[in-house]
Amino acid sequence: MRTNSRTLDEKIADRDAKLDALHAKLTEAVEQLVTGEDWRHAMEFAARFRARSFNNSLLIWVQHAVAYAEGRVPDPNPTYVAGFKQWQSLGRHVMKGQAGYQIFAPVTARMASHEPNNPDSWHRLGRGQRPAPGEVVRARMISVRPTYVWALSQTDGEPLPETPAPKLLEGQAPAGLWDALADQITTHGFELRLVSTSDAIGGANGLTDYLTHEVAVRMDMDDAAQVKTLAHELGHVILHGPDNTDAAMHRGVAEIEAESVALMLLAAHNMDSSQYTVPYVSTWASRIEGIDPVTAVHQLAARVRTTALGILDKLDTQTLPNGNPPGLDRAIARSLESAAQPIPNAAHASRSTVGGPSL
């Protein structure tokens, strides 16, 4: 009978190398996505619809709620809103019978001053009036006026550019993986809470609360999506407590790390989460100021890898095969546990080799 001569260190090194290659693939996928034309158009579009003032946001929210109650819009929450001509410039038009939402628009005027640091020195320029030589000109809001905007669902026409959306995983998860991940969450002092829908946790799939030490996961998803979410939240539990200043200052850092950890944990169990992970990581990476998305993902690789390896080392689940028949590694482990006891069949024991986790 031929024996497997690979040592535990060799198998661990092989697993580590495969995790490194997996993260390299993630980085390459992010690069391909964020450098594409569709992504650029979507980002340019989103930049034109930056958040409005708090007062206008409240006005839009209240009026949209009325429109939803009256059946004039299909969704309870507004997404993009724009003026009549703005929608026309995007190839869309307001549908007949749709009333706009009234908000306040700023009224600006040109102001000029020889002493810009002196608040009392500014004067308003009339229409067509040119500033005096040496004067500094700035636009200032002098009042507001009512105007109207319409929500996306109140318009029809050309589709808007959209970034690829993460797709929830479907199907079953490997046996025992949920329980194994849940055990690690409770070991870190967090209580696992199951919620019926995302409404209970602000529309998210999962939520980690460092104040209450709770991890919540929505249950109206397939098993595979639930386990992926649990792996993501375990990444948050281990990496992103209040003492992690980088994660606290840049949520994108925390989301990239947690989702990348989930990618590695699932890949080790022969589950492909790239349809969710790649667009998710790409979106958060593009929101970190002062660094391009690819560099952001690359720079976080070391912490992601270390965390994923630490979690895998504590799991007692079946990962991808390392060349041994199914169940042999566990048989080897049982043999090692009993090594200190007398071995009745030494010939059989001599055929055992050290097993270890691998991708």
CSV table of C-alpha atoms in Angstrom, one decimal:
chain,number,residue,atom,x,y,z
A,1,MET,CA,0.0,0.0,0.0
A,2,ARG,CA,1.4,3.4,-1.0
A,3,THR,CA,1.6,6.0,1.8
A,4,ASN,CA,1.2,9.7,1.7
A,5,SER,CA,4.6,11.1,2.6
A,6,ARG,CA,3.7,14.8,2.8
A,7,THR,CA,4.3,16.3,6.2
A,8,LEU,CA,2.0,18.6,8.1
A,9,ASP,CA,4.2,21.5,7.4
A,10,GLU,CA,4.2,20.8,3.7
A,11,LYS,CA,0.4,20.6,3.7
A,12,ILE,CA,0.0,23.8,5.6
A,13,ALA,CA,2.5,25.5,3.2
A,14,ASP,CA,0.4,24.2,0.3
A,15,ARG,CA,-2.8,25.6,1.8
A,16,ASP,CA,-1.1,28.9,2.5
A,17,ALA,CA,0.0,29.2,-1.1
A,18,LYS,CA,-3.4,28.4,-2.4
A,19,LEU,CA,-4.9,31.2,-0.2
A,20,ASP,CA,-2.3,33.6,-1.5
A,21,ALA,CA,-3.2,32.6,-5.1
A,22,LEU,CA,-6.9,33.1,-4.2
A,23,HIS,CA,-6.4,36.6,-3.0
A,24,ALA,CA,-4.3,37.4,-6.1
A,25,LYS,CA,-7.3,36.3,-8.2
A,26,LEU,CA,-9.6,38.6,-6.1
A,27,THR,CA,-7.3,41.5,-6.7
A,28,GLU,CA,-7.2,40.8,-10.4
A,29,ALA,CA,-11.0,40.5,-10.6
A,30,VAL,CA,-11.4,43.8,-8.8
A,31,GLU,CA,-8.9,45.4,-11.2
A,32,GLN,CA,-10.8,44.1,-14.2
A,33,LEU,CA,-14.1,45.4,-12.8
A,34,VAL,CA,-13.1,48.9,-11.7
A,35,THR,CA,-11.1,49.6,-14.9
A,36,GLY,CA,-14.0,48.8,-17.1
A,37,GLU,CA,-16.1,51.3,-19.0
A,38,ASP,CA,-19.4,50.2,-17.4
A,39,TRP,CA,-17.9,50.8,-13.9
A,40,ARG,CA,-16.6,54.3,-14.9
A,41,HIS,CA,-19.9,55.3,-16.3
A,42,ALA,CA,-21.7,54.1,-13.1
A,43,MET,CA,-19.3,56.0,-10.9
A,44,GLU,CA,-19.7,59.2,-12.9
A,45,PHE,CA,-23.4,58.9,-12.7
A,46,ALA,CA,-23.4,58.3,-8.9
A,47,ALA,CA,-21.2,61.4,-8.5
A,48,ARG,CA,-23.9,63.5,-10.0
A,49,PHE,CA,-26.4,62.5,-7.4
A,50,ARG,CA,-24.5,63.2,-4.2
A,51,ALA,CA,-26.5,63.5,-0.9
A,52,ARG,CA,-28.7,66.5,-0.6
A,53,SER,CA,-29.1,68.7,2.4
A,54,PHE,CA,-30.6,67.1,5.5
A,55,ASN,CA,-33.7,69.3,5.2
A,56,ASN,CA,-34.2,68.4,1.6
A,57,SER,CA,-33.6,64.7,2.3
A,58,LEU,CA,-36.4,64.8,4.9
A,59,LEU,CA,-38.7,66.6,2.4
A,60,ILE,CA,-38.1,64.0,-0.2
A,61,TRP,CA,-38.5,61.1,2.2
A,62,VAL,CA,-41.9,62.4,3.5
A,63,GLN,CA,-43.3,63.1,0.1
A,64,HIS,CA,-42.1,59.8,-1.3
A,65,ALA,CA,-43.9,58.0,1.6
A,66,VAL,CA,-47.1,59.7,0.6
A,67,ALA,CA,-46.6,58.8,-3.1
A,68,TYR,CA,-46.0,55.2,-2.1
A,69,ALA,CA,-49.1,55.1,0.2
A,70,GLU,CA,-51.2,56.4,-2.8
A,71,GLY,CA,-49.8,53.8,-5.1
A,72,ARG,CA,-48.0,56.3,-7.4
A,73,VAL,CA,-44.5,54.7,-6.9
A,74,PRO,CA,-43.7,51.0,-6.5
A,75,ASP,CA,-40.9,51.2,-3.9
A,76,PRO,CA,-41.2,52.5,-0.3
A,77,ASN,CA,-37.8,54.2,-0.4
A,78,PRO,CA,-36.6,56.7,-3.0
A,79,THR,CA,-33.3,56.1,-4.8
A,80,TYR,CA,-32.1,58.8,-7.2
A,81,VAL,CA,-34.0,62.0,-7.6
A,82,ALA,CA,-33.4,64.8,-10.2
A,83,GLY,CA,-35.1,67.7,-11.8
A,84,PHE,CA,-37.3,67.5,-14.9
A,85,LYS,CA,-34.6,68.6,-17.3
A,86,GLN,CA,-31.9,66.6,-15.5
A,87,TRP,CA,-33.8,63.4,-16.2
A,88,GLN,CA,-34.3,64.5,-19.8
A,89,SER,CA,-30.5,64.9,-20.2
A,90,LEU,CA,-30.1,61.3,-19.1
A,91,GLY,CA,-32.6,60.1,-21.7
A,92,ARG,CA,-35.5,59.7,-19.3
A,93,HIS,CA,-38.8,61.6,-18.9
A,94,VAL,CA,-41.2,62.1,-16.0
A,95,MET,CA,-44.3,59.8,-16.5
A,96,LYS,CA,-47.7,61.4,-17.0
A,97,GLY,CA,-49.5,62.1,-13.7
A,98,GLN,CA,-46.4,62.0,-11.5
A,99,ALA,CA,-46.2,64.9,-9.1
A,100,GLY,CA,-42.8,66.1,-8.2
A,101,TYR,CA,-41.4,66.5,-4.7
A,102,GLN,CA,-40.9,70.1,-3.6
A,103,ILE,CA,-37.6,70.9,-2.1
A,104,PHE,CA,-35.5,74.1,-1.6
A,105,ALA,CA,-33.0,75.1,-4.2
A,106,PRO,CA,-30.2,77.6,-3.4
A,107,VAL,CA,-30.2,81.1,-4.9
A,108,THR,CA,-26.7,82.3,-5.4
A,109,ALA,CA,-25.2,85.6,-6.3
A,110,ARG,CA,-21.7,86.8,-7.4
A,111,MET,CA,-20.0,88.6,-4.6
A,112,ALA,CA,-16.8,90.7,-4.9
A,113,SER,CA,-14.2,92.1,-2.5
A,114,HIS,CA,-10.8,93.7,-2.3
A,115,GLU,CA,-10.3,92.2,1.1
A,116,PRO,CA,-11.7,88.7,1.0
A,117,ASN,CA,-10.7,88.0,4.7
A,118,ASN,CA,-12.9,90.9,5.8
A,119,PRO,CA,-16.5,89.7,6.0
A,120,ASP,CA,-17.9,93.3,5.7
A,121,SER,CA,-16.0,94.1,2.5
A,122,TRP,CA,-18.1,91.9,0.2
A,123,HIS,CA,-20.6,93.4,-2.2
A,124,ARG,CA,-23.0,91.9,-4.7
A,125,LEU,CA,-22.4,92.3,-8.4
A,126,GLY,CA,-25.3,93.0,-10.6
A,127,ARG,CA,-26.3,91.0,-13.7
A,128,GLY,CA,-23.5,91.6,-16.2
A,129,GLN,CA,-21.5,93.7,-13.8
A,130,ARG,CA,-17.7,93.1,-13.9
A,131,PRO,CA,-15.6,93.2,-10.8
A,132,ALA,CA,-13.2,96.1,-10.2
A,133,PRO,CA,-9.5,95.5,-10.9
A,134,GLY,CA,-8.0,93.4,-8.0
A,135,GLU,CA,-11.3,92.2,-6.6
A,136,VAL,CA,-11.9,88.6,-5.7
A,137,VAL,CA,-15.2,87.1,-7.0
A,138,ARG,CA,-17.0,84.2,-5.2
A,139,ALA,CA,-20.5,82.8,-5.5
A,140,ARG,CA,-22.5,82.8,-2.3
A,141,MET,CA,-26.0,81.6,-1.4
A,142,ILE,CA,-28.2,84.5,-0.6
A,143,SER,CA,-31.6,82.8,-0.3
A,144,VAL,CA,-33.6,79.7,-1.3
A,145,ARG,CA,-36.4,79.0,-3.7
A,146,PRO,CA,-38.9,76.1,-4.1
A,147,THR,CA,-38.2,73.7,-6.9
A,148,TYR,CA,-39.3,70.1,-7.8
A,149,VAL,CA,-37.5,66.8,-8.2
A,150,TRP,CA,-38.8,63.4,-9.3
A,151,ALA,CA,-37.7,60.0,-8.1
A,152,LEU,CA,-36.3,57.4,-10.5
A,153,SER,CA,-39.4,55.3,-10.2
A,154,GLN,CA,-41.5,58.3,-11.5
A,155,THR,CA,-39.6,58.3,-14.8
A,156,ASP,CA,-39.3,56.1,-17.8
A,157,GLY,CA,-36.7,55.8,-20.6
A,158,GLU,CA,-33.1,54.8,-21.0
A,159,PRO,CA,-31.7,52.5,-18.3
A,160,LEU,CA,-29.3,54.1,-16.0
A,161,PRO,CA,-25.7,52.9,-15.7
A,162,GLU,CA,-25.4,50.6,-12.7
A,163,THR,CA,-22.4,49.0,-11.0
A,164,PRO,CA,-22.6,45.2,-10.8
A,165,ALA,CA,-24.6,44.2,-7.8
A,166,PRO,CA,-23.5,41.4,-5.4
A,167,LYS,CA,-25.6,38.3,-6.0
A,168,LEU,CA,-26.7,36.2,-3.0
A,169,LEU,CA,-25.3,32.7,-3.0
A,170,GLU,CA,-27.8,29.9,-3.6
A,171,GLY,CA,-28.0,26.3,-2.5
A,172,GLN,CA,-26.7,24.4,0.5
A,173,ALA,CA,-23.7,24.9,2.6
A,174,PRO,CA,-21.2,22.2,3.7
A,175,ALA,CA,-22.3,20.2,6.6
A,176,GLY,CA,-21.2,21.5,9.9
A,177,LEU,CA,-19.7,24.8,8.6
A,178,TRP,CA,-22.5,27.0,10.1
A,179,ASP,CA,-22.1,25.5,13.6
A,180,ALA,CA,-18.3,25.6,13.4
A,181,LEU,CA,-18.3,29.3,12.5
A,182,ALA,CA,-21.0,30.1,15.1
A,183,ASP,CA,-18.9,28.4,17.8
A,184,GLN,CA,-16.0,30.7,17.0
A,185,ILE,CA,-18.2,33.8,17.2
A,186,THR,CA,-19.5,32.8,20.7
A,187,THR,CA,-15.9,31.9,21.7
A,188,HIS,CA,-15.0,35.6,21.0
A,189,GLY,CA,-17.8,36.7,23.4
A,190,PHE,CA,-20.5,37.5,20.9
A,191,GLU,CA,-24.1,36.2,20.9
A,192,LEU,CA,-25.5,35.0,17.7
A,193,ARG,CA,-29.0,36.4,16.9
A,194,LEU,CA,-31.1,35.2,14.0
A,195,VAL,CA,-33.5,37.6,12.4
A,196,SER,CA,-36.3,36.8,10.0
A,197,THR,CA,-35.5,39.5,7.3
A,198,SER,CA,-33.0,42.2,6.6
A,199,ASP,CA,-35.6,44.8,7.8
A,200,ALA,CA,-34.6,44.0,11.4
A,201,ILE,CA,-30.9,44.9,10.8
A,202,GLY,CA,-31.2,48.0,8.6
A,203,GLY,CA,-31.4,46.2,5.2
A,204,ALA,CA,-28.2,44.3,5.7
A,205,ASN,CA,-27.6,40.6,5.4
A,206,GLY,CA,-25.7,40.5,8.6
A,207,LEU,CA,-24.6,42.9,11.4
A,208,THR,CA,-21.9,42.9,14.1
A,209,ASP,CA,-22.7,45.2,17.1
A,210,TYR,CA,-19.6,45.8,19.2
A,211,LEU,CA,-21.5,47.6,21.9
A,212,THR,CA,-24.0,44.8,22.6
A,213,HIS,CA,-21.6,42.0,21.5
A,214,GLU,CA,-24.2,40.6,19.1
A,215,VAL,CA,-23.9,39.2,15.6
A,216,ALA,CA,-27.2,39.1,13.6
A,217,VAL,CA,-27.8,37.2,10.4
A,218,ARG,CA,-31.0,37.3,8.3
A,219,MET,CA,-32.6,33.9,7.7
A,220,ASP,CA,-34.6,34.5,4.6
A,221,MET,CA,-31.6,33.5,2.4
A,222,ASP,CA,-30.4,30.1,1.2
A,223,ASP,CA,-28.0,28.2,3.4
A,224,ALA,CA,-25.0,29.1,1.3
A,225,ALA,CA,-25.7,32.8,1.7
A,226,GLN,CA,-26.3,32.5,5.4
A,227,VAL,CA,-23.0,30.7,5.9
A,228,LYS,CA,-21.2,33.3,3.7
A,229,THR,CA,-22.7,36.1,5.8
A,230,LEU,CA,-21.7,34.4,9.0
A,231,ALA,CA,-18.1,34.0,7.8
A,232,HIS,CA,-18.1,37.7,6.9
A,233,GLU,CA,-19.4,38.7,10.4
A,234,LEU,CA,-16.8,36.5,12.0
A,235,GLY,CA,-14.2,38.5,10.1
A,236,HIS,CA,-15.6,41.7,11.6
A,237,VAL,CA,-15.6,40.1,15.1
A,238,ILE,CA,-11.9,39.2,14.9
A,239,LEU,CA,-10.6,42.2,13.1
A,240,HIS,CA,-12.7,45.3,13.7
A,241,GLY,CA,-13.3,46.1,17.3
A,242,PRO,CA,-13.5,49.8,18.4
A,243,ASP,CA,-9.7,49.8,18.9
A,244,ASN,CA,-9.1,49.3,15.1
A,245,THR,CA,-8.8,52.9,14.1
A,246,ASP,CA,-8.3,52.2,10.3
A,247,ALA,CA,-11.6,50.3,10.2
A,248,ALA,CA,-13.4,52.9,12.3
A,249,MET,CA,-12.2,55.8,10.1
A,250,HIS,CA,-12.7,54.0,6.8
A,251,ARG,CA,-15.6,51.5,6.7
A,252,GLY,CA,-14.4,50.4,3.3
A,253,VAL,CA,-11.3,48.9,5.0
A,254,ALA,CA,-13.5,46.8,7.3
A,255,GLU,CA,-15.8,45.6,4.6
A,256,ILE,CA,-13.0,44.6,2.2
A,257,GLU,CA,-11.3,42.6,5.0
A,258,ALA,CA,-14.4,40.9,6.3
A,259,GLU,CA,-15.6,39.9,2.8
A,260,SER,CA,-12.2,38.7,1.7
A,261,VAL,CA,-12.0,36.5,4.8
A,262,ALA,CA,-15.4,35.0,3.9
A,263,LEU,CA,-14.1,34.4,0.3
A,264,MET,CA,-11.2,32.4,1.6
A,265,LEU,CA,-13.2,30.4,4.2
A,266,LEU,CA,-15.7,29.4,1.6
A,267,ALA,CA,-13.1,28.6,-1.0
A,268,ALA,CA,-11.5,26.2,1.5
A,269,HIS,CA,-14.8,24.4,1.5
A,270,ASN,CA,-15.2,24.3,-2.3
A,271,MET,CA,-17.7,27.2,-2.3
A,272,ASP,CA,-17.4,30.0,-4.8
A,273,SER,CA,-18.6,33.3,-3.5
A,274,SER,CA,-17.0,35.5,-6.2
A,275,GLN,CA,-20.4,36.5,-7.6
A,276,TYR,CA,-21.1,38.3,-4.4
A,277,THR,CA,-17.6,39.1,-3.2
A,278,VAL,CA,-16.0,40.7,-6.2
A,279,PRO,CA,-18.6,43.5,-6.8
A,280,TYR,CA,-19.0,44.0,-3.0
A,281,VAL,CA,-15.2,44.4,-2.5
A,282,SER,CA,-14.9,46.6,-5.6
A,283,THR,CA,-17.6,49.0,-4.5
A,284,TRP,CA,-16.2,49.5,-1.0
A,285,ALA,CA,-12.6,49.7,-2.3
A,286,SER,CA,-13.6,52.5,-4.6
A,287,ARG,CA,-14.9,54.5,-1.7
A,288,ILE,CA,-11.6,54.7,0.2
A,289,GLU,CA,-10.2,58.2,-0.4
A,290,GLY,CA,-6.7,58.7,-1.5
A,291,ILE,CA,-6.1,55.2,-2.8
A,292,ASP,CA,-7.1,53.2,-5.9
A,293,PRO,CA,-9.3,50.1,-5.4
A,294,VAL,CA,-6.7,47.6,-6.5
A,295,THR,CA,-4.1,49.0,-4.2
A,296,ALA,CA,-6.6,49.0,-1.3
A,297,VAL,CA,-7.4,45.3,-1.8
A,298,HIS,CA,-3.7,44.4,-2.2
A,299,GLN,CA,-2.5,46.2,0.9
A,300,LEU,CA,-5.0,44.4,3.1
A,301,ALA,CA,-4.0,41.0,1.9
A,302,ALA,CA,-1.7,40.1,4.8
A,303,ARG,CA,-4.3,40.7,7.6
A,304,VAL,CA,-7.0,38.9,5.5
A,305,ARG,CA,-4.8,35.9,5.0
A,306,THR,CA,-3.7,35.7,8.6
A,307,THR,CA,-7.2,35.9,9.9
A,308,ALA,CA,-8.5,33.3,7.4
A,309,LEU,CA,-5.8,30.9,8.4
A,310,GLY,CA,-6.5,31.3,12.1
A,311,ILE,CA,-10.1,30.5,11.5
A,312,LEU,CA,-9.4,27.5,9.3
A,313,ASP,CA,-7.0,26.1,11.9
A,314,LYS,CA,-9.8,26.0,14.4
A,315,LEU,CA,-12.4,24.4,12.1
A,316,ASP,CA,-13.3,20.7,12.2
A,317,THR,CA,-15.0,20.7,8.8
A,318,GLN,CA,-14.2,19.0,5.6
A,319,THR,CA,-12.2,21.3,3.4
A,320,LEU,CA,-11.0,20.6,-0.1
A,321,PRO,CA,-9.1,17.3,-0.5
A,322,ASN,CA,-5.4,17.2,-0.2
A,323,GLY,CA,-5.0,13.9,-2.1
A,324,ASN,CA,-6.1,11.6,0.7
A,325,PRO,CA,-9.3,9.6,0.5
A,326,PRO,CA,-12.3,11.3,2.3
A,327,GLY,CA,-12.2,10.5,6.0
A,328,LEU,CA,-8.5,9.4,6.0
A,329,ASP,CA,-7.2,12.6,7.6
A,330,ARG,CA,-9.6,12.3,10.5
A,331,ALA,CA,-8.6,8.6,10.9
A,332,ILE,CA,-5.0,9.8,11.0
A,333,ALA,CA,-5.8,12.4,13.6
A,334,ARG,CA,-7.5,9.8,15.8
A,335,SER,CA,-4.4,7.7,15.5
A,336,LEU,CA,-2.2,10.5,16.6
A,337,GLU,CA,-4.4,11.2,19.6
A,338,SER,CA,-4.0,7.6,20.7
A,339,ALA,CA,-0.3,7.5,20.0
A,340,ALA,CA,0.6,7.7,23.7
A,341,GLN,CA,-1.4,4.5,24.3
A,342,PRO,CA,-0.1,0.9,23.5
A,343,ILE,CA,-0.7,0.2,19.8
A,344,PRO,CA,-2.0,-3.4,19.3
A,345,ASN,CA,-1.3,-3.4,15.6
A,346,ALA,CA,2.0,-1.8,15.0
A,347,ALA,CA,2.1,-2.8,11.4
A,348,HIS,CA,-1.1,-0.9,10.7
A,349,ALA,CA,0.1,2.1,12.6
A,350,SER,CA,3.3,2.4,10.6
A,351,ARG,CA,1.3,3.2,7.5
A,352,SER,CA,-0.2,6.3,9.1
A,353,THR,CA,1.1,9.7,8.1
A,354,VAL,CA,0.5,13.2,9.6
A,355,GLY,CA,-2.5,14.9,8.0
A,356,GLY,CA,-3.4,18.6,8.0
A,357,PRO,CA,-5.9,21.0,6.6
A,358,SER,CA,-5.4,22.1,3.0
A,359,LEU,CA,-7.4,23.9,0.3
